[in-house]
CSV table of C-alpha atoms in Angstrom, one decimal:
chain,number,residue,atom,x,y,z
A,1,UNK,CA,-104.7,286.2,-52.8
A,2,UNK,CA,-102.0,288.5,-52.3
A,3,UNK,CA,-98.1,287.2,-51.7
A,4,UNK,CA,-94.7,288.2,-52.4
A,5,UNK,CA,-92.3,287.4,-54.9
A,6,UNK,CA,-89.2,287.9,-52.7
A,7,UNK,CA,-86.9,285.2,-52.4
A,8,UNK,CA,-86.8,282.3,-50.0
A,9,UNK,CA,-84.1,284.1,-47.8
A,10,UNK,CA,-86.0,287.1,-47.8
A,11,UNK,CA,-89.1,285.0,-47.0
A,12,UNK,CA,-86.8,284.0,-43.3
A,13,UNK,CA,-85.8,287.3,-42.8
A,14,UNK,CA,-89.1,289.2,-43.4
A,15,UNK,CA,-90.3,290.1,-39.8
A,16,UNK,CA,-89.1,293.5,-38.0
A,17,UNK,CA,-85.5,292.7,-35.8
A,18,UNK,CA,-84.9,294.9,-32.5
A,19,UNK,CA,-81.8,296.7,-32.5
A,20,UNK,CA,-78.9,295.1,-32.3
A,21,UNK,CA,-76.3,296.3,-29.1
A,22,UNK,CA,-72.9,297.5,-29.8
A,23,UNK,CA,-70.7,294.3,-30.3
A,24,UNK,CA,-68.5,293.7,-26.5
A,25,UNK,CA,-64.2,294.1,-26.9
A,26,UNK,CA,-63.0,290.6,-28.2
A,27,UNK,CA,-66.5,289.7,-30.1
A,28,UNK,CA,-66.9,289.2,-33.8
A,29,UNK,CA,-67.9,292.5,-35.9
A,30,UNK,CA,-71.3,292.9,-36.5
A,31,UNK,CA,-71.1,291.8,-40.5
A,32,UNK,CA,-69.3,288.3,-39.3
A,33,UNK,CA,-72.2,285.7,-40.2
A,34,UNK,CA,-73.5,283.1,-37.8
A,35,UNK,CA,-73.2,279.4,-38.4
A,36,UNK,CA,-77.0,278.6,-39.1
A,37,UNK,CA,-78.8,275.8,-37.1
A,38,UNK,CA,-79.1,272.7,-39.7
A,39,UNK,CA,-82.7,272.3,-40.6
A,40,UNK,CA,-85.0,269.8,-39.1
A,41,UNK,CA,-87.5,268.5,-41.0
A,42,UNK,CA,-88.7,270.8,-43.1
A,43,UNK,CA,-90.0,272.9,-40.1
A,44,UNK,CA,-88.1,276.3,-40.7
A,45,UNK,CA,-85.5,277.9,-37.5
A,46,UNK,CA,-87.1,279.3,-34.6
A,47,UNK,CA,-87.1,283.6,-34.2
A,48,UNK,CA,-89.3,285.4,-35.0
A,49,UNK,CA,-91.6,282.4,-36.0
A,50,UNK,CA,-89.7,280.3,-33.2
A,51,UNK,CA,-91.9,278.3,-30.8
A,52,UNK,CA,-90.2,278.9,-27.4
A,53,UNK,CA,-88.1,275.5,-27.5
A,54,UNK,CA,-91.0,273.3,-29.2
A,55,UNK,CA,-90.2,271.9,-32.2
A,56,UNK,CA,-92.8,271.7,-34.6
A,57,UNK,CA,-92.3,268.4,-35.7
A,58,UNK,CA,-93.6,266.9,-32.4
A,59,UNK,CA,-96.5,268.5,-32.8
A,60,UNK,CA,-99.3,265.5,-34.2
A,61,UNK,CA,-101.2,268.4,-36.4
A,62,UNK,CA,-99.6,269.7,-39.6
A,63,UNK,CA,-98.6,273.3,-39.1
A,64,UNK,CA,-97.6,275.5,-41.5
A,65,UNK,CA,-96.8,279.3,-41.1
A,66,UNK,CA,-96.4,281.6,-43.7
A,67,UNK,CA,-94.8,285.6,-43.3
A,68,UNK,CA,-96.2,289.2,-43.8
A,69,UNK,CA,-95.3,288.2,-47.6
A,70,UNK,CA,-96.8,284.8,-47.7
A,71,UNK,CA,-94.3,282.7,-48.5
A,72,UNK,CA,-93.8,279.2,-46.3
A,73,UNK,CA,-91.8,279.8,-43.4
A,74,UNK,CA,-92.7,276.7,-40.9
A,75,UNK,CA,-93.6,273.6,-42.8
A,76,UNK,CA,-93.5,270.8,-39.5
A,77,UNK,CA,-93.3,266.8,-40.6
A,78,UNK,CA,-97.4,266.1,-39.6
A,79,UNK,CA,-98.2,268.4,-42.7
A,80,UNK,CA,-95.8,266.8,-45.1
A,81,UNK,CA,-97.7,263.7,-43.9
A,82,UNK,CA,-100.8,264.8,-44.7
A,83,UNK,CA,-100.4,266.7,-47.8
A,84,UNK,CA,-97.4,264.0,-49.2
A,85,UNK,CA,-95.5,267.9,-49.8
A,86,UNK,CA,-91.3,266.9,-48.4
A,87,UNK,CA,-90.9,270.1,-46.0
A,88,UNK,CA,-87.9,271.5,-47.4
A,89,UNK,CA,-89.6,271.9,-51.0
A,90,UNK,CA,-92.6,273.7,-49.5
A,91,UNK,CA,-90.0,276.2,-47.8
A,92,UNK,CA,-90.4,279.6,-49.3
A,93,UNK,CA,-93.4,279.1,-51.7
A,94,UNK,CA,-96.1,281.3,-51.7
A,95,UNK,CA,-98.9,279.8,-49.5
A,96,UNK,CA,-101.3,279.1,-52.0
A,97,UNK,CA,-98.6,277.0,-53.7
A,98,UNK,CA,-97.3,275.0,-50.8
A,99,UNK,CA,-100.7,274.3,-50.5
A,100,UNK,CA,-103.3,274.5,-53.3
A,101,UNK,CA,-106.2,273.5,-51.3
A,102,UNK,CA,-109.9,274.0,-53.0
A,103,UNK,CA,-113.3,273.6,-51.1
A,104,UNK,CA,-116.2,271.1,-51.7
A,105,UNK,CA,-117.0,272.8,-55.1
A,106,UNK,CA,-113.9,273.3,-56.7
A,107,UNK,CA,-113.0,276.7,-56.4
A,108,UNK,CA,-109.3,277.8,-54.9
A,109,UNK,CA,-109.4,278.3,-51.4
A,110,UNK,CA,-107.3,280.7,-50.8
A,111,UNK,CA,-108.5,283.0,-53.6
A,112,UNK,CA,-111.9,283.1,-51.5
A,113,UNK,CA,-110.3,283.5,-47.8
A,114,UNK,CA,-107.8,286.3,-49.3
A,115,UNK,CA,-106.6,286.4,-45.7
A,116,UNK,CA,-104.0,289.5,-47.0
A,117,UNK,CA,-106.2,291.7,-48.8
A,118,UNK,CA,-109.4,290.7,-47.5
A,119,UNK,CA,-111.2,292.7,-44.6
A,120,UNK,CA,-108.9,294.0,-41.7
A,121,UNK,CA,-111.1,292.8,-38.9
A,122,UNK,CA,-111.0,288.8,-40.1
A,123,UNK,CA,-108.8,286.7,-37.5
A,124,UNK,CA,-109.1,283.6,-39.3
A,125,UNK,CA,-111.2,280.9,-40.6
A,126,UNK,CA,-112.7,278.3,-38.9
A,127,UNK,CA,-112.5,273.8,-39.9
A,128,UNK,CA,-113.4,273.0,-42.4
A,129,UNK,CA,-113.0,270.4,-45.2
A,130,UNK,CA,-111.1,270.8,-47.8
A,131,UNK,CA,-109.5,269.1,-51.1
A,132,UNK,CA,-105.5,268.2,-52.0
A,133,UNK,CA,-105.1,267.6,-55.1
A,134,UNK,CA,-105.9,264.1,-56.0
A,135,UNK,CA,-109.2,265.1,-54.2
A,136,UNK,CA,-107.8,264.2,-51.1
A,137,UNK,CA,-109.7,266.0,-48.0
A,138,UNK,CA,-108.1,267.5,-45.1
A,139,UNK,CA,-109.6,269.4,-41.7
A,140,UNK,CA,-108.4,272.9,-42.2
A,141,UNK,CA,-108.0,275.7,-39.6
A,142,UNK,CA,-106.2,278.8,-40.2
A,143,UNK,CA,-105.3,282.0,-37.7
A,144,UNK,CA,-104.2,285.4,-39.0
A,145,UNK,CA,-102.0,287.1,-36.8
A,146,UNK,CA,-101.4,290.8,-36.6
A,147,UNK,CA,-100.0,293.4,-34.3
A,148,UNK,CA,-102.9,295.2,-33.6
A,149,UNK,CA,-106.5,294.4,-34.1
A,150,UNK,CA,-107.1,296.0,-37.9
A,151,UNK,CA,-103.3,296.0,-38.9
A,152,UNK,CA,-101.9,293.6,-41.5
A,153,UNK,CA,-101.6,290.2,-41.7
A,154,UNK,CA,-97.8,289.5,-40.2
A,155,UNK,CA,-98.2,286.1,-39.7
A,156,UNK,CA,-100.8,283.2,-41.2
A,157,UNK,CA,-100.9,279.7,-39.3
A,158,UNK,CA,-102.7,276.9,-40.5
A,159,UNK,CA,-103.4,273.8,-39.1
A,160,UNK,CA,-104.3,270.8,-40.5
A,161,UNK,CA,-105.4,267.4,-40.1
A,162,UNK,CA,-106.3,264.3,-41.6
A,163,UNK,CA,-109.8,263.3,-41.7
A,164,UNK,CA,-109.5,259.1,-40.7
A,165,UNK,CA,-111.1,259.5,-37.2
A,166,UNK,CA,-113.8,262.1,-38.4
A,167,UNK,CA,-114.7,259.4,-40.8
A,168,UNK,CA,-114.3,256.3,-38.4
A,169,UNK,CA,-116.5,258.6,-35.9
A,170,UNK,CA,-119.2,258.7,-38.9
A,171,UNK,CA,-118.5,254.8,-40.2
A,172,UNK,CA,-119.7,254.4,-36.2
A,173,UNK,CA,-122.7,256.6,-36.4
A,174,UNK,CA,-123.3,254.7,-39.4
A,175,UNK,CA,-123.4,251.4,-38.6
A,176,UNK,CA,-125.3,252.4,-35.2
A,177,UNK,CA,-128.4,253.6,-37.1
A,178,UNK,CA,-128.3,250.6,-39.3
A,179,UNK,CA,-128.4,248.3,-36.1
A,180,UNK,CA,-131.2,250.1,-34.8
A,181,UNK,CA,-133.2,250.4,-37.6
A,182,UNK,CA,-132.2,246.3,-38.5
A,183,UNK,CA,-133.2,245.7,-34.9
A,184,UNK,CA,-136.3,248.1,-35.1
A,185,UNK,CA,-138.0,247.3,-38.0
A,186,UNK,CA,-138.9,243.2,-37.0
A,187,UNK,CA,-140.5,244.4,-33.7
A,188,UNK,CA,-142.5,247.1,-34.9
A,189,UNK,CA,-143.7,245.1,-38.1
A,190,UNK,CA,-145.2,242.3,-35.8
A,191,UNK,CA,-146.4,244.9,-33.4
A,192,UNK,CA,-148.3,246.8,-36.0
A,193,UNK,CA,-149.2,243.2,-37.8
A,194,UNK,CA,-150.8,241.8,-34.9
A,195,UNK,CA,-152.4,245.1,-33.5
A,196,UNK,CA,-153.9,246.2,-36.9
A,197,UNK,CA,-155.6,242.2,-37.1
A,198,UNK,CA,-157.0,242.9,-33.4
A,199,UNK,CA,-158.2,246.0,-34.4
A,200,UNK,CA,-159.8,245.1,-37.8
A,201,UNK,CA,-161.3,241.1,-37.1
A,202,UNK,CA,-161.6,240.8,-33.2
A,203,UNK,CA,-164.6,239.4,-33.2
A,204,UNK,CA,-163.4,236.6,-35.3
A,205,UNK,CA,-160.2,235.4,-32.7
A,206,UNK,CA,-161.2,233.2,-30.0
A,207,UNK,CA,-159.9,234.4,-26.7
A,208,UNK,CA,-156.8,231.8,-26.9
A,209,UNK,CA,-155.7,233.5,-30.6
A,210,UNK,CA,-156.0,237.0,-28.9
A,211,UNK,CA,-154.0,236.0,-26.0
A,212,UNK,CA,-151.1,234.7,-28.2
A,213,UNK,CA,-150.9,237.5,-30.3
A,214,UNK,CA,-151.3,240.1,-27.2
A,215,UNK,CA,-148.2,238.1,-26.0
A,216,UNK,CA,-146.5,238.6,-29.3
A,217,UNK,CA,-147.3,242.2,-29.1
A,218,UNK,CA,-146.1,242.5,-25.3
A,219,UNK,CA,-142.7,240.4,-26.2
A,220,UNK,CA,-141.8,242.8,-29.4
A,221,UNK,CA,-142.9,245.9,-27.0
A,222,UNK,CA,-140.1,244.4,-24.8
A,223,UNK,CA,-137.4,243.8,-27.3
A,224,UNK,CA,-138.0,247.6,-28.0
A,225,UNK,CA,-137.4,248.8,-24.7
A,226,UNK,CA,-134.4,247.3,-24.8
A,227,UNK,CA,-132.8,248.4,-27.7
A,228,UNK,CA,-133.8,252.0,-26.8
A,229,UNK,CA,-132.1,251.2,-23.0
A,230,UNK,CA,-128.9,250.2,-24.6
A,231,UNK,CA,-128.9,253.4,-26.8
A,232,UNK,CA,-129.4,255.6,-24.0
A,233,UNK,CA,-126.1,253.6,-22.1
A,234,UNK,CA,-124.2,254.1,-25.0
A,235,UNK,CA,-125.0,257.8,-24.8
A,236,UNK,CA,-124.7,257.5,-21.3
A,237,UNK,CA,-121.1,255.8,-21.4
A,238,UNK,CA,-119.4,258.2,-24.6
A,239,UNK,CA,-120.7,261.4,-22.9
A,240,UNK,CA,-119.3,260.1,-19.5
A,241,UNK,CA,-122.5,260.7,-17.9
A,242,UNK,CA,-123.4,256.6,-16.8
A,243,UNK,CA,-124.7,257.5,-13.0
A,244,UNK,CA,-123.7,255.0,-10.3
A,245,UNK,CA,-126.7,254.6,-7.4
A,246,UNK,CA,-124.6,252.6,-5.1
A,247,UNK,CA,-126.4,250.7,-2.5
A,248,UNK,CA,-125.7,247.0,-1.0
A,249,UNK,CA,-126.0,244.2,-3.7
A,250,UNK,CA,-126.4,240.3,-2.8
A,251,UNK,CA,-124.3,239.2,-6.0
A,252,UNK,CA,-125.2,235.5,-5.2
A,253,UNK,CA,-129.2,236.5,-5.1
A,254,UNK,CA,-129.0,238.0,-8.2
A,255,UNK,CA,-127.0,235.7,-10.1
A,256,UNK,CA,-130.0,233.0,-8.5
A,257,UNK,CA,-132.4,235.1,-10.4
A,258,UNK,CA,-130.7,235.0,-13.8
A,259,UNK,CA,-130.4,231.4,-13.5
A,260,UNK,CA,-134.1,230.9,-13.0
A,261,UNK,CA,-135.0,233.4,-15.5
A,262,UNK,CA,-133.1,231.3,-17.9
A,263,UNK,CA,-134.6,227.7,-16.5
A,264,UNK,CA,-138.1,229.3,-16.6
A,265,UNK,CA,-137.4,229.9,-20.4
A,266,UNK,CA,-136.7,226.4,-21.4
A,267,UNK,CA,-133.0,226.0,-20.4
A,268,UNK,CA,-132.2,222.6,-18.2
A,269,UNK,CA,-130.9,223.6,-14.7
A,270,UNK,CA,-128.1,221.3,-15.3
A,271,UNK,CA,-126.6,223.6,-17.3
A,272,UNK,CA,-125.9,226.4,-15.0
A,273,UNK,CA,-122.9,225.3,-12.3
A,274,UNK,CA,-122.8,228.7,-9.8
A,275,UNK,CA,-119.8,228.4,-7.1
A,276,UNK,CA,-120.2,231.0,-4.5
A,277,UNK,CA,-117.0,231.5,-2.3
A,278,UNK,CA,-117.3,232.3,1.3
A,279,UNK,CA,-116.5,235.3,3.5
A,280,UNK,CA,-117.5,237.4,0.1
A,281,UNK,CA,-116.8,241.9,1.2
A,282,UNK,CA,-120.0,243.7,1.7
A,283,UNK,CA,-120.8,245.1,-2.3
A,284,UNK,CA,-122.0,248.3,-3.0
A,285,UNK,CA,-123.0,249.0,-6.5
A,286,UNK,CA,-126.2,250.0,-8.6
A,287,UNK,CA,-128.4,246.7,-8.2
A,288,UNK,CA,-129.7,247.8,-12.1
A,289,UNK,CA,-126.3,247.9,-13.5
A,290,UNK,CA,-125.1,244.5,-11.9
A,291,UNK,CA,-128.4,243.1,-13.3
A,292,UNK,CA,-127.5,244.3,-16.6
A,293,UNK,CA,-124.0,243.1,-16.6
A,294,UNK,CA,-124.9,239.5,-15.1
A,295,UNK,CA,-128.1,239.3,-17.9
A,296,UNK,CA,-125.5,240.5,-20.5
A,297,UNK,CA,-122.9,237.9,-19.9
A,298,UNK,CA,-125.0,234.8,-19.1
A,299,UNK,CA,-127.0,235.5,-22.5
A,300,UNK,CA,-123.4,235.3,-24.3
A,301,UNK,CA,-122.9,232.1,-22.9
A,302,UNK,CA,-126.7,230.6,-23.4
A,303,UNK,CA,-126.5,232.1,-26.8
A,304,UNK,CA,-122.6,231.4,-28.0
A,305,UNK,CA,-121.4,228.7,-25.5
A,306,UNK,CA,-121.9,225.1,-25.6
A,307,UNK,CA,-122.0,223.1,-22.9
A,308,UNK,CA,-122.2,223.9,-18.8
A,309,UNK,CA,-121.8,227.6,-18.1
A,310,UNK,CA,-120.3,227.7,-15.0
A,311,UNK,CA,-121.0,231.2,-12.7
A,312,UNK,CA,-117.7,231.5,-10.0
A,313,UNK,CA,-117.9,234.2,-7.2
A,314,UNK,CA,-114.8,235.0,-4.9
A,315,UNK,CA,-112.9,237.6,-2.8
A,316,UNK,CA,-110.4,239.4,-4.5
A,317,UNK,CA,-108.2,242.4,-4.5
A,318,UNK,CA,-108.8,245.9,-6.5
A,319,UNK,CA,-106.6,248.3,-7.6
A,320,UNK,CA,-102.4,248.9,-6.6
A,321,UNK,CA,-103.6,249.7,-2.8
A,322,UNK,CA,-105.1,246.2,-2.3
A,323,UNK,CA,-109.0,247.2,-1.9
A,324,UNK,CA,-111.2,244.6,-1.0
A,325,UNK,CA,-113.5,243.6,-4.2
A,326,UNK,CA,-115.5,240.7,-5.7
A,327,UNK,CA,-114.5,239.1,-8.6
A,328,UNK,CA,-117.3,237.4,-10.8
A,329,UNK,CA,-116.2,234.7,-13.8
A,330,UNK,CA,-118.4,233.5,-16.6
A,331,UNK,CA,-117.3,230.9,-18.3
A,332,UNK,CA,-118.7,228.0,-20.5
A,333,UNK,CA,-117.6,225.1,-22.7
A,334,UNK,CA,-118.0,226.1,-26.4
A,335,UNK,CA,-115.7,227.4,-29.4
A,336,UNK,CA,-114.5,229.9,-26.9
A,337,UNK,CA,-113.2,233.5,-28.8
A,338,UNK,CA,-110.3,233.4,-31.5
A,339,UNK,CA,-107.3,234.9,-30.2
A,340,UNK,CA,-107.4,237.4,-33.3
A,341,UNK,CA,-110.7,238.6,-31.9
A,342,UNK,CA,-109.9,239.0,-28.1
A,343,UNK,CA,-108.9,242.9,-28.4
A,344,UNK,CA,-112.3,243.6,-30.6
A,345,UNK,CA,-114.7,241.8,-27.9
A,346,UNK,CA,-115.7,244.8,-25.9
A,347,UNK,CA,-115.9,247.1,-28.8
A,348,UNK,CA,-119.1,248.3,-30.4
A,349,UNK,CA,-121.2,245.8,-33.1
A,350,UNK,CA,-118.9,242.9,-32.2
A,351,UNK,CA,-120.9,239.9,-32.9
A,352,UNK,CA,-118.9,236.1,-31.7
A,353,UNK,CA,-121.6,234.8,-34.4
A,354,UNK,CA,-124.4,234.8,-36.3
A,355,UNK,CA,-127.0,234.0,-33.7
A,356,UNK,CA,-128.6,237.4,-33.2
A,357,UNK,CA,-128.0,240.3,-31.4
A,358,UNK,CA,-127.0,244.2,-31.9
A,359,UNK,CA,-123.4,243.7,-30.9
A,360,UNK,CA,-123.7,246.3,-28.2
A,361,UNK,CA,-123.7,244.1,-24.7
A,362,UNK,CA,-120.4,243.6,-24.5
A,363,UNK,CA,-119.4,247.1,-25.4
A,364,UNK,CA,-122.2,248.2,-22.8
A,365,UNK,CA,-121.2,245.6,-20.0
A,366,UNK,CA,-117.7,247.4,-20.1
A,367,UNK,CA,-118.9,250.9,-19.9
A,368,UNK,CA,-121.3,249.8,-16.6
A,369,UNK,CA,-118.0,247.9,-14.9
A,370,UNK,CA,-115.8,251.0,-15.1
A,371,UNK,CA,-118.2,253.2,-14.3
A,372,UNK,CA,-118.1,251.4,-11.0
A,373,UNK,CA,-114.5,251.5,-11.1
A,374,UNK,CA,-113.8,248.1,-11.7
A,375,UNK,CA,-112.1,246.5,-14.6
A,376,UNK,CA,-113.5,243.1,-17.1
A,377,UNK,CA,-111.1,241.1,-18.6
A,378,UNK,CA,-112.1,237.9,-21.4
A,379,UNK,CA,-109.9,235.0,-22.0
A,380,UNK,CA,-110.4,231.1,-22.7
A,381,UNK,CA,-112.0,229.3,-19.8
A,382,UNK,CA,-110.3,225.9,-18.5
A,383,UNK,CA,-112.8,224.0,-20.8
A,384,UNK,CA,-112.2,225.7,-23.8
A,385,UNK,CA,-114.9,228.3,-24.0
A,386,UNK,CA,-115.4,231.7,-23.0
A,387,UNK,CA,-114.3,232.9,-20.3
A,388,UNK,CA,-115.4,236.6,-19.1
A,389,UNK,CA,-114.3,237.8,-15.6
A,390,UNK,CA,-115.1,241.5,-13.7
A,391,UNK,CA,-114.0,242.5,-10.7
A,392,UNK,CA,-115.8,245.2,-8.8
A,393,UNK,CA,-114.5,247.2,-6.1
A,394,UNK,CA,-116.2,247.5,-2.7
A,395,UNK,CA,-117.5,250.9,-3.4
A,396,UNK,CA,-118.5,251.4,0.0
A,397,UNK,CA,-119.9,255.3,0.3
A,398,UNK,CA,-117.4,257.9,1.7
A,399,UNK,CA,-120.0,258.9,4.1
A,400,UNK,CA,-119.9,255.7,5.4
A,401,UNK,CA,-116.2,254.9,6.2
């Protein structure tokens, strides 16, 4: 790389001025200096390099600008952040000093990017990671700005930033393909088991063995289809995609048919207590997606709770203009949800405890409620356990009002 050796001041004062006007009758002479604007931060005075009244500390990137000689000229308070570098020493350095970056492999950055002497048609280089020393890594973006299209390099702005939520946003991709294949690989290994047995020695089951195992097969098919539904709503709900087919829902129906799918699978009926309030609004929402969220939250209480798990539905209001709604609360009579762990419950791979499951539900059960434009809450239930309440808006069609 190519930079100056000029002084800091000269480093300021290095970009073209207009002409100055004649001085009016009364005013200072022209050679009478101007008190200077204290410095803020490390961030260098607006001018030339000025930011039309934003100060470059507010900004939550690092920037940092150096002149037509490279020396630092901007050096705003997210940069001195990131690269631990106090503002006011990076202040006139030659870039590649203020900031002795190095790729993946070692080599100096900015002896590669040459973004003075390098090719006249380059307008900057795009993110990338790169090392601090220390082997710190940072995102790094950089623009070079001239006054015409092949002239010199006037100005070079970099940005940077810190690389925490890149790596929480891979930690999460992480952990998602070690659920699935966790989740995967005990399904398909009886599914493959029991087929490959079939398949090799049916002539040696009786037709009660081959029923069992076909039902084995069937259940761990199921499990599958699942897991692969819940990936594609997680999809679905990042990408902001989840569709809504509204139509008219009976809640208390299908809460009735959750019940019995849980009584028909060994449960006592005893333990389900479902209050339905009169003169409920008319509900219109996605049948699927109310089945998912009412199958979702009365697992968590089978599974989790202890006790009765008691099913509430009532009237209620939605939103600051007062819309009618229906409000649905889940509750049982177990351990209930430490307090410490109430603002983690609807986030992905939370898991109340050790009884199974991918930890995706919850996190999908919130995703299909405000996609409907409603809002779920958790809390303790007046017996101690969990307590999970959602409250969906009408949703009537506009075509309809």
């Amino acid at each position: 790389m190519t930079v100056g050796t000029g002084s800091s001041a000269q480093a300021r004062s290095a970009a073209p001025r207009a002409a100055e006007p004649p001085p009016a009758p009364g005013a200072e002479e022209p050679g009478t200096p101007e008190p200077s604007a204290p410095e803020q931060g490390g961030a260098g005075a607006a001018g030339p390099d000025g930011f039309a009244g934003i100060d470059p500390d507010d900004l939550p990137d690092g920037l940092v600008v150096a002149d037509a000689t490279g020396r630092v000229v901007t050096f705003n308070a997210a940069a001195s952040r990131i690269t631990a570098v106090p503002g006011a020493k990076a202040l006139g350095l030659p870039l590649d000093q203020a900031l002795p970056l190095e790729d993946l492999k070692g080599r100096r950055w900015w002896a590669l990017t040459d973004p003075y002497g390098g090719l006249a048609i380059r307008r900057g280089q795009p993110e990338r990671n790169l090392l601090l020393p220390g082997g710190r890594e940072v995102l790094v973006s950089a623009r070079y700005v001239r006054e015409h299209p092949t002239g010199p390099v006037r100005r070079v702005v970099v940005c940077l930033r810190g690389t925490e939520a890149r790596r929480r946003t891979e930690r999460s991709h992480a952990e998602l393909i070690a659920t699935v294949a966790h989740e995967l690989r005990s399904p398909l290994t009886s599914v493959k088991g029991f087929t490959a047995t079939l398949l090799g020695k049916w002539e040696r089951f009786n037709d009660e063995q081959k029923r069992l195992m076909l039902e084995t097969v069937d259940a761990d098919a199921g499990r599958i289809k699942r897991l692969i539904a819940e990936l594609l709503d997680i999809s679905r709900i990042d990408s902001g995609r989840l569709e809504v087919r509204r139509q008219p829902v009976d809640i208390a129906a299908a809460i009735g048919r959750h019940v019995q799918v849980h009584t028909t699978g060994g449960q006592s009926p005893d333990r389900f207590f479902v209050r339905i309030r009169p003169e409920l609004p008319a509900l219109w929402a996605d049948p699927d997606k109310i089945d998912q969220i009412l199958g979702n939250l009365l697992e968590n209480a089978v599974r989790h709770g202890d006790g009765t798990v008691t099913i509430e539905v009532a009237p209620a209001r939605t939103g600051d203009d007062g819309e009618e709604g229906t409000e649905v609360t889940v509750s049982d009579e177990g351990p209930g949800i430490p307090e410490e762990s109430m603002s983690r419950v609807f986030t992905r791979f939370w898991r109340g405890s050790k009884r199974g499951g991918t930890g995706l539900g919850l996190y999908i059960v919130k995703g299909v409620v405000e996609a409907h434009g409603g809002t779920i809450t958790v809390g303790r239930g007046p017996r101690g356990g969990a307590e999970f309440r959602f409250i969906l808006p009408v949703g009537t069609p506009a075509h309809l009002l």
